[in-house]
Amino acid sequence: MTYCVGISLEQGMLFASDSRTNAGVDQVSKFSKMRVFEVPGDRVIVIINSGNLSITQNTLNVLQQTINHPRPDGRHLLNVTSMFDAAALVGEAMREVQSRETPFLAGIDASANYIVGGQIRGEAPRLFMVYSQGNSIESSLETCFFQIGETKYGKPIIDRVVNRQTTLVDAAKCILISFDATMRSNISVGLPIDMLVYETDSFRVKAQHKIDEDNNYYLQVHHQWSQGLRELFHKLPNPDWL
């Protein structure tokens, strides 16, 4: 299991993914689930993924290989003219890998999901979620974030805090709390967290940071959030029927 979040705001975009994968309680490993395709001044495309590790890694390798060795139609992530086309390429690459590998997986789940976001010169920033079937949906003013993987524990805090007008700084804090809540309730999600921040119309990555168990800021947020929740809980009024 994993947990990934992508948020599209007026100020820019923020992406985060954990690095834990497991094939049983005695086989836990760490793999980055974030890949960045950047041409400074022209485009930033961020892909984060959940699901079958072999499928997701091979999909990203196909996308990279297509850049180095273009196919007959010439399309790849560094020359498409819209983020919609970039999301479509991710879906196509995943279907290619699944069709090649699934017959040999002996019933192993070959599903995968992706969050694809960023900005290509000539259009506004855009955020997509690509389903395991290869089709996608785009974020909207009403739904400005996507989650994939173990989503249920981290969703309530994002629902309460984040909207299109939220600042990048507040969104970063919210995402860390969202991950903290998820890791507290599900051991299959774990540090380090890969986090990337992109500012609208900058066409370059603003910040990319790996947050591990020794990160002082994360530890501060973790402790203050837990303490604050306990203090707020004790301040709530008692039910008048007891």
PDB file of C-alpha atoms in Angstrom:
ATOM      1  CA  MET A   1       0.000   0.000   0.000  1.00  0.00           C
ATOM      2  CA  THR A   2       1.021   3.600  -0.444  1.00  0.00           C
ATOM      3  CA  TYR A   3      -0.377   7.098  -0.106  1.00  0.00           C
ATOM      4  CA  CYS A   4      -0.031   9.900  -2.659  1.00  0.00           C
ATOM      5  CA  VAL A   5      -1.588  13.367  -2.889  1.00  0.00           C
ATOM      6  CA  GLY A   6      -1.668  15.986  -5.625  1.00  0.00           C
ATOM      7  CA  ILE A   7      -3.202  19.441  -5.045  1.00  0.00           C
ATOM      8  CA  SER A   8      -3.875  22.204  -7.591  1.00  0.00           C
ATOM      9  CA  LEU A   9      -4.128  25.731  -6.135  1.00  0.00           C
ATOM     10  CA  GLU A  10      -4.203  29.258  -7.504  1.00  0.00           C
ATOM     11  CA  GLN A  11      -0.613  29.743  -6.294  1.00  0.00           C
ATOM     12  CA  GLY A  12       0.619  26.482  -7.762  1.00  0.00           C
ATOM     13  CA  MET A  13       0.702  22.757  -7.184  1.00  0.00           C
ATOM     14  CA  LEU A  14       1.924  20.418  -4.486  1.00  0.00           C
ATOM     15  CA  PHE A  15       2.673  16.704  -4.752  1.00  0.00           C
ATOM     16  CA  ALA A  16       3.578  14.195  -2.040  1.00  0.00           C
ATOM     17  CA  SER A  17       4.105  10.441  -1.898  1.00  0.00           C
ATOM     18  CA  ASP A  18       5.336   8.003   0.701  1.00  0.00           C
ATOM     19  CA  SER A  19       8.127   5.530  -0.042  1.00  0.00           C
ATOM     20  CA  ARG A  20       6.991   2.293   1.590  1.00  0.00           C
ATOM     21  CA  THR A  21       6.093  -0.845  -0.330  1.00  0.00           C
ATOM     22  CA  ASN A  22       5.325  -4.231   1.126  1.00  0.00           C
ATOM     23  CA  ALA A  23       4.681  -7.762  -0.070  1.00  0.00           C
ATOM     24  CA  GLY A  24       3.782  -9.105   3.362  1.00  0.00           C
ATOM     25  CA  VAL A  25       4.826  -8.111   6.852  1.00  0.00           C
ATOM     26  CA  ASP A  26       8.318  -9.543   6.410  1.00  0.00           C
ATOM     27  CA  GLN A  27       9.064  -7.908   3.071  1.00  0.00           C
ATOM     28  CA  VAL A  28       8.948  -4.141   3.430  1.00  0.00           C
ATOM     29  CA  SER A  29      11.052  -1.919   1.168  1.00  0.00           C
ATOM     30  CA  LYS A  30      11.452   1.735   0.251  1.00  0.00           C
ATOM     31  CA  PHE A  31      10.990   2.973  -3.313  1.00  0.00           C
ATOM     32  CA  SER A  32      10.351   6.516  -4.476  1.00  0.00           C
ATOM     33  CA  LYS A  33       6.958   6.846  -6.185  1.00  0.00           C
ATOM     34  CA  MET A  34       7.551  10.288  -7.678  1.00  0.00           C
ATOM     35  CA  ARG A  35       9.069  11.053 -11.086  1.00  0.00           C
ATOM     36  CA  VAL A  36       9.641  14.540 -12.482  1.00  0.00           C
ATOM     37  CA  PHE A  37       9.975  15.474 -16.148  1.00  0.00           C
ATOM     38  CA  GLU A  38      11.214  19.055 -16.355  1.00  0.00           C
ATOM     39  CA  VAL A  39      12.357  21.410 -19.087  1.00  0.00           C
ATOM     40  CA  PRO A  40      13.035  24.711 -17.276  1.00  0.00           C
ATOM     41  CA  GLY A  41      11.170  27.552 -18.923  1.00  0.00           C
ATOM     42  CA  ASP A  42       8.879  25.192 -20.859  1.00  0.00           C
ATOM     43  CA  ARG A  43       7.303  22.508 -18.663  1.00  0.00           C
ATOM     44  CA  VAL A  44       7.183  20.657 -15.378  1.00  0.00           C
ATOM     45  CA  ILE A  45       5.360  17.311 -15.316  1.00  0.00           C
ATOM     46  CA  VAL A  46       5.104  15.369 -12.057  1.00  0.00           C
ATOM     47  CA  ILE A  47       3.925  11.758 -11.847  1.00  0.00           C
ATOM     48  CA  ILE A  48       3.203   9.950  -8.579  1.00  0.00           C
ATOM     49  CA  ASN A  49       1.856   6.423  -8.449  1.00  0.00           C
ATOM     50  CA  SER A  50       0.352   3.641  -6.385  1.00  0.00           C
ATOM     51  CA  GLY A  51      -0.310  -0.013  -7.092  1.00  0.00           C
ATOM     52  CA  ASN A  52       1.768  -2.883  -8.433  1.00  0.00           C
ATOM     53  CA  LEU A  53       5.394  -1.743  -8.139  1.00  0.00           C
ATOM     54  CA  SER A  54       6.589  -3.610 -11.220  1.00  0.00           C
ATOM     55  CA  ILE A  55       3.802  -2.152 -13.360  1.00  0.00           C
ATOM     56  CA  THR A  56       4.379   1.406 -12.148  1.00  0.00           C
ATOM     57  CA  GLN A  57       8.163   1.263 -12.518  1.00  0.00           C
ATOM     58  CA  ASN A  58       7.971  -0.264 -15.978  1.00  0.00           C
ATOM     59  CA  THR A  59       5.409   2.316 -17.052  1.00  0.00           C
ATOM     60  CA  LEU A  60       7.759   5.124 -16.034  1.00  0.00           C
ATOM     61  CA  ASN A  61      10.633   3.386 -17.803  1.00  0.00           C
ATOM     62  CA  VAL A  62       8.553   3.180 -20.992  1.00  0.00           C
ATOM     63  CA  LEU A  63       7.802   6.904 -20.745  1.00  0.00           C
ATOM     64  CA  GLN A  64      11.510   7.681 -20.282  1.00  0.00           C
ATOM     65  CA  GLN A  65      12.558   5.344 -23.083  1.00  0.00           C
ATOM     66  CA  THR A  66      10.086   6.995 -25.444  1.00  0.00           C
ATOM     67  CA  ILE A  67      11.861  10.314 -24.842  1.00  0.00           C
ATOM     68  CA  ASN A  68      15.246   8.813 -25.668  1.00  0.00           C
ATOM     69  CA  HIS A  69      13.950   6.714 -28.572  1.00  0.00           C
ATOM     70  CA  PRO A  70      10.795   8.341 -30.010  1.00  0.00           C
ATOM     71  CA  ARG A  71       8.122   6.169 -31.555  1.00  0.00           C
ATOM     72  CA  PRO A  72       6.759   6.663 -35.084  1.00  0.00           C
ATOM     73  CA  ASP A  73       4.190   9.254 -33.977  1.00  0.00           C
ATOM     74  CA  GLY A  74       6.976  11.203 -32.217  1.00  0.00           C
ATOM     75  CA  ARG A  75       4.965  11.950 -29.062  1.00  0.00           C
ATOM     76  CA  HIS A  76       6.623  11.945 -25.658  1.00  0.00           C
ATOM     77  CA  LEU A  77       6.342  13.833 -22.381  1.00  0.00           C
ATOM     78  CA  LEU A  78       8.813  16.529 -23.390  1.00  0.00           C
ATOM     79  CA  ASN A  79       7.061  17.530 -26.625  1.00  0.00           C
ATOM     80  CA  VAL A  80       3.298  17.124 -26.073  1.00  0.00           C
ATOM     81  CA  THR A  81       1.496  20.456 -26.007  1.00  0.00           C
ATOM     82  CA  SER A  82      -0.982  19.847 -23.188  1.00  0.00           C
ATOM     83  CA  MET A  83      -1.169  18.136 -19.819  1.00  0.00           C
ATOM     84  CA  PHE A  84      -4.166  16.203 -21.122  1.00  0.00           C
ATOM     85  CA  ASP A  85      -1.885  14.625 -23.716  1.00  0.00           C
ATOM     86  CA  ALA A  86       0.685  13.905 -20.999  1.00  0.00           C
ATOM     87  CA  ALA A  87      -1.931  12.076 -18.902  1.00  0.00           C
ATOM     88  CA  ALA A  88      -3.018  10.146 -21.989  1.00  0.00           C
ATOM     89  CA  LEU A  89       0.585   9.050 -22.602  1.00  0.00           C
ATOM     90  CA  VAL A  90       0.793   7.725 -19.041  1.00  0.00           C
ATOM     91  CA  GLY A  91      -2.400   5.723 -19.566  1.00  0.00           C
ATOM     92  CA  GLU A  92      -1.166   4.336 -22.875  1.00  0.00           C
ATOM     93  CA  ALA A  93       2.200   3.341 -21.418  1.00  0.00           C
ATOM     94  CA  MET A  94       0.505   1.597 -18.493  1.00  0.00           C
ATOM     95  CA  ARG A  95      -1.818  -0.366 -20.775  1.00  0.00           C
ATOM     96  CA  GLU A  96       1.180  -1.430 -22.845  1.00  0.00           C
ATOM     97  CA  VAL A  97       3.003  -2.725 -19.771  1.00  0.00           C
ATOM     98  CA  GLN A  98      -0.087  -4.438 -18.374  1.00  0.00           C
ATOM     99  CA  SER A  99      -0.845  -6.208 -21.643  1.00  0.00           C
ATOM    100  CA  ARG A 100       2.729  -7.496 -21.798  1.00  0.00           C
ATOM    101  CA  GLU A 101       3.133  -8.519 -18.148  1.00  0.00           C
ATOM    102  CA  THR A 102      -0.306  -9.557 -16.848  1.00  0.00           C
ATOM    103  CA  PRO A 103      -0.414 -13.012 -18.538  1.00  0.00           C
ATOM    104  CA  PHE A 104       2.675 -13.993 -16.537  1.00  0.00           C
ATOM    105  CA  LEU A 105       1.638 -12.654 -13.121  1.00  0.00           C
ATOM    106  CA  ALA A 106      -0.325 -15.781 -12.096  1.00  0.00           C
ATOM    107  CA  GLY A 107      -3.270 -13.866 -10.694  1.00  0.00           C
ATOM    108  CA  ILE A 108      -1.237 -11.122  -8.987  1.00  0.00           C
ATOM    109  CA  ASP A 109      -3.040  -7.784  -9.051  1.00  0.00           C
ATOM    110  CA  ALA A 110      -1.580  -5.702 -11.906  1.00  0.00           C
ATOM    111  CA  SER A 111      -3.573  -2.535 -11.198  1.00  0.00           C
ATOM    112  CA  ALA A 112      -1.955   0.861 -10.778  1.00  0.00           C
ATOM    113  CA  ASN A 113      -3.066   4.462 -10.438  1.00  0.00           C
ATOM    114  CA  TYR A 114      -1.287   7.722 -11.176  1.00  0.00           C
ATOM    115  CA  ILE A 115      -1.600  11.388 -10.346  1.00  0.00           C
ATOM    116  CA  VAL A 116      -0.212  13.461 -13.220  1.00  0.00           C
ATOM    117  CA  GLY A 117       0.119  17.202 -12.865  1.00  0.00           C
ATOM    118  CA  GLY A 118       2.129  20.230 -13.820  1.00  0.00           C
ATOM    119  CA  GLN A 119       2.198  22.940 -16.434  1.00  0.00           C
ATOM    120  CA  ILE A 120       3.204  23.158 -20.084  1.00  0.00           C
ATOM    121  CA  ARG A 121       3.845  26.578 -21.599  1.00  0.00           C
ATOM    122  CA  GLY A 122       0.735  27.797 -23.373  1.00  0.00           C
ATOM    123  CA  GLU A 123      -1.793  26.547 -20.840  1.00  0.00           C
ATOM    124  CA  ALA A 124      -2.636  26.816 -17.137  1.00  0.00           C
ATOM    125  CA  PRO A 125      -1.477  24.222 -14.600  1.00  0.00           C
ATOM    126  CA  ARG A 126      -3.591  21.048 -14.761  1.00  0.00           C
ATOM    127  CA  LEU A 127      -3.982  17.993 -12.548  1.00  0.00           C
ATOM    128  CA  PHE A 128      -5.205  14.536 -13.600  1.00  0.00           C
ATOM    129  CA  MET A 129      -5.831  11.173 -12.004  1.00  0.00           C
ATOM    130  CA  VAL A 130      -5.165   8.201 -14.299  1.00  0.00           C
ATOM    131  CA  TYR A 131      -7.063   5.048 -13.406  1.00  0.00           C
ATOM    132  CA  SER A 132      -5.786   1.501 -13.775  1.00  0.00           C
ATOM    133  CA  GLN A 133      -7.725   1.148 -17.042  1.00  0.00           C
ATOM    134  CA  GLY A 134      -5.744   4.036 -18.546  1.00  0.00           C
ATOM    135  CA  ASN A 135      -8.539   6.598 -18.600  1.00  0.00           C
ATOM    136  CA  SER A 136      -8.331   9.811 -16.599  1.00  0.00           C
ATOM    137  CA  ILE A 137     -10.258  12.614 -14.927  1.00  0.00           C
ATOM    138  CA  GLU A 138      -9.173  16.221 -14.363  1.00  0.00           C
ATOM    139  CA  SER A 139      -9.384  18.267 -11.174  1.00  0.00           C
ATOM    140  CA  SER A 140     -11.865  21.144 -10.981  1.00  0.00           C
ATOM    141  CA  LEU A 141     -12.565  24.274  -8.947  1.00  0.00           C
ATOM    142  CA  GLU A 142     -14.723  22.160  -6.629  1.00  0.00           C
ATOM    143  CA  THR A 143     -12.327  19.190  -6.463  1.00  0.00           C
ATOM    144  CA  CYS A 144      -8.801  20.586  -6.413  1.00  0.00           C
ATOM    145  CA  PHE A 145      -6.961  17.521  -5.095  1.00  0.00           C
ATOM    146  CA  PHE A 146      -6.569  13.831  -5.839  1.00  0.00           C
ATOM    147  CA  GLN A 147      -5.443  10.986  -3.596  1.00  0.00           C
ATOM    148  CA  ILE A 148      -4.428   7.454  -4.512  1.00  0.00           C
ATOM    149  CA  GLY A 149      -3.505   4.455  -2.396  1.00  0.00           C
ATOM    150  CA  GLU A 150      -4.502   4.468   1.285  1.00  0.00           C
ATOM    151  CA  THR A 151      -6.689   7.569   1.149  1.00  0.00           C
ATOM    152  CA  LYS A 152      -9.297   7.282   3.893  1.00  0.00           C
ATOM    153  CA  TYR A 153      -7.246   8.385   6.915  1.00  0.00           C
ATOM    154  CA  GLY A 154      -5.739  11.485   5.330  1.00  0.00           C
ATOM    155  CA  LYS A 155      -8.775  12.747   3.433  1.00  0.00           C
ATOM    156  CA  PRO A 156     -10.750  14.399   6.294  1.00  0.00           C
ATOM    157  CA  ILE A 157      -8.077  16.973   7.121  1.00  0.00           C
ATOM    158  CA  ILE A 158      -7.622  17.937   3.453  1.00  0.00           C
ATOM    159  CA  ASP A 159     -11.407  18.201   3.009  1.00  0.00           C
ATOM    160  CA  ARG A 160     -11.621  20.609   5.955  1.00  0.00           C
ATOM    161  CA  VAL A 161      -8.631  22.810   5.101  1.00  0.00           C
ATOM    162  CA  VAL A 162      -7.807  22.908   1.395  1.00  0.00           C
ATOM    163  CA  ASN A 163      -9.519  24.861  -1.378  1.00  0.00           C
ATOM    164  CA  ARG A 164      -8.254  26.625  -4.483  1.00  0.00           C
ATOM    165  CA  GLN A 165      -7.333  29.758  -2.494  1.00  0.00           C
ATOM    166  CA  THR A 166      -5.221  27.886   0.078  1.00  0.00           C
ATOM    167  CA  THR A 167      -1.579  28.986   0.069  1.00  0.00           C
ATOM    168  CA  LEU A 168       1.210  26.598  -0.845  1.00  0.00           C
ATOM    169  CA  VAL A 169       2.595  26.903   2.692  1.00  0.00           C
ATOM    170  CA  ASP A 170      -0.720  25.971   4.321  1.00  0.00           C
ATOM    171  CA  ALA A 171      -1.226  23.137   1.819  1.00  0.00           C
ATOM    172  CA  ALA A 172       2.209  21.740   2.659  1.00  0.00           C
ATOM    173  CA  LYS A 173       1.357  21.737   6.385  1.00  0.00           C
ATOM    174  CA  CYS A 174      -1.997  20.124   5.670  1.00  0.00           C
ATOM    175  CA  ILE A 175      -0.435  17.375   3.568  1.00  0.00           C
ATOM    176  CA  LEU A 176       2.087  16.544   6.282  1.00  0.00           C
ATOM    177  CA  ILE A 177      -0.739  16.224   8.819  1.00  0.00           C
ATOM    178  CA  SER A 178      -2.643  14.091   6.322  1.00  0.00           C
ATOM    179  CA  PHE A 179       0.355  11.754   5.995  1.00  0.00           C
ATOM    180  CA  ASP A 180       0.874  11.726   9.754  1.00  0.00           C
ATOM    181  CA  ALA A 181      -2.734  10.614  10.307  1.00  0.00           C
ATOM    182  CA  THR A 182      -2.399   7.923   7.660  1.00  0.00           C
ATOM    183  CA  MET A 183       0.860   6.534   9.032  1.00  0.00           C
ATOM    184  CA  ARG A 184      -0.631   6.502  12.539  1.00  0.00           C
ATOM    185  CA  SER A 185      -3.464   4.230  11.400  1.00  0.00           C
ATOM    186  CA  ASN A 186      -1.841   2.130   8.671  1.00  0.00           C
ATOM    187  CA  ILE A 187       1.659   0.664   8.957  1.00  0.00           C
ATOM    188  CA  SER A 188       1.809   0.027   5.198  1.00  0.00           C
ATOM    189  CA  VAL A 189       2.356   3.770   4.676  1.00  0.00           C
ATOM    190  CA  GLY A 190       5.633   5.141   5.959  1.00  0.00           C
ATOM    191  CA  LEU A 191       8.461   7.644   5.779  1.00  0.00           C
ATOM    192  CA  PRO A 192      10.251   9.058   3.915  1.00  0.00           C
ATOM    193  CA  ILE A 193       7.790  11.372   2.184  1.00  0.00           C
ATOM    194  CA  ASP A 194       8.746  12.887  -1.168  1.00  0.00           C
ATOM    195  CA  MET A 195       7.273  16.387  -1.500  1.00  0.00           C
ATOM    196  CA  LEU A 196       7.431  18.744  -4.480  1.00  0.00           C
ATOM    197  CA  VAL A 197       6.159  22.320  -4.782  1.00  0.00           C
ATOM    198  CA  TYR A 198       5.508  24.110  -8.081  1.00  0.00           C
ATOM    199  CA  GLU A 199       4.542  27.795  -8.472  1.00  0.00           C
ATOM    200  CA  THR A 200       2.100  28.740 -11.232  1.00  0.00           C
ATOM    201  CA  ASP A 201       3.775  30.036 -14.433  1.00  0.00           C
ATOM    202  CA  SER A 202       7.296  29.446 -13.095  1.00  0.00           C
ATOM    203  CA  PHE A 203       7.997  26.455 -15.366  1.00  0.00           C
ATOM    204  CA  ARG A 204      10.529  25.082 -12.913  1.00  0.00           C
ATOM    205  CA  VAL A 205      10.362  23.116  -9.679  1.00  0.00           C
ATOM    206  CA  LYS A 206      10.277  25.512  -6.711  1.00  0.00           C
ATOM    207  CA  ALA A 207      11.222  22.951  -4.072  1.00  0.00           C
ATOM    208  CA  GLN A 208      11.663  19.204  -3.826  1.00  0.00           C
ATOM    209  CA  HIS A 209      12.295  17.678  -0.438  1.00  0.00           C
ATOM    210  CA  LYS A 210      12.538  14.224   1.130  1.00  0.00           C
ATOM    211  CA  ILE A 211      11.112  14.124   4.650  1.00  0.00           C
ATOM    212  CA  ASP A 212      12.410  11.290   6.833  1.00  0.00           C
ATOM    213  CA  GLU A 213      12.145  10.341  10.507  1.00  0.00           C
ATOM    214  CA  ASP A 214      14.939  12.773  11.434  1.00  0.00           C
ATOM    215  CA  ASN A 215      13.309  15.810   9.826  1.00  0.00           C
ATOM    216  CA  ASN A 216      12.972  18.425  12.568  1.00  0.00           C
ATOM    217  CA  TYR A 217      10.049  20.236  10.956  1.00  0.00           C
ATOM    218  CA  TYR A 218       8.028  17.039  10.512  1.00  0.00           C
ATOM    219  CA  LEU A 219       8.708  16.013  14.116  1.00  0.00           C
ATOM    220  CA  GLN A 220       7.567  19.449  15.296  1.00  0.00           C
ATOM    221  CA  VAL A 221       4.339  19.259  13.275  1.00  0.00           C
ATOM    222  CA  HIS A 222       3.724  15.682  14.453  1.00  0.00           C
ATOM    223  CA  HIS A 223       4.035  16.513  18.141  1.00  0.00           C
ATOM    224  CA  GLN A 224       2.205  19.855  18.054  1.00  0.00           C
ATOM    225  CA  TRP A 225      -0.701  18.439  16.042  1.00  0.00           C
ATOM    226  CA  SER A 226      -1.122  15.476  18.417  1.00  0.00           C
ATOM    227  CA  GLN A 227      -0.899  17.712  21.487  1.00  0.00           C
ATOM    228  CA  GLY A 228      -3.261  20.278  19.988  1.00  0.00           C
ATOM    229  CA  LEU A 229      -5.890  17.652  19.183  1.00  0.00           C
ATOM    230  CA  ARG A 230      -5.798  16.309  22.728  1.00  0.00           C
ATOM    231  CA  GLU A 231      -6.091  19.812  24.201  1.00  0.00           C
ATOM    232  CA  LEU A 232      -8.978  20.712  21.893  1.00  0.00           C
ATOM    233  CA  PHE A 233     -10.750  17.448  22.707  1.00  0.00           C
ATOM    234  CA  HIS A 234     -10.693  18.196  26.422  1.00  0.00           C
ATOM    235  CA  LYS A 235     -12.126  21.673  25.785  1.00  0.00           C
ATOM    236  CA  LEU A 236     -15.189  20.320  23.985  1.00  0.00           C
ATOM    237  CA  PRO A 237     -18.437  20.553  25.989  1.00  0.00           C
ATOM    238  CA  ASN A 238     -19.742  17.370  27.588  1.00  0.00           C
ATOM    239  CA  PRO A 239     -22.992  15.910  26.217  1.00  0.00           C
ATOM    240  CA  ASP A 240     -25.902  17.339  28.227  1.00  0.00           C
ATOM    241  CA  TRP A 241     -27.749  13.993  28.315  1.00  0.00           C
ATOM    242  CA  LEU A 242     -25.021  12.302  30.399  1.00  0.00           C
TER     243      LEU A 242
END
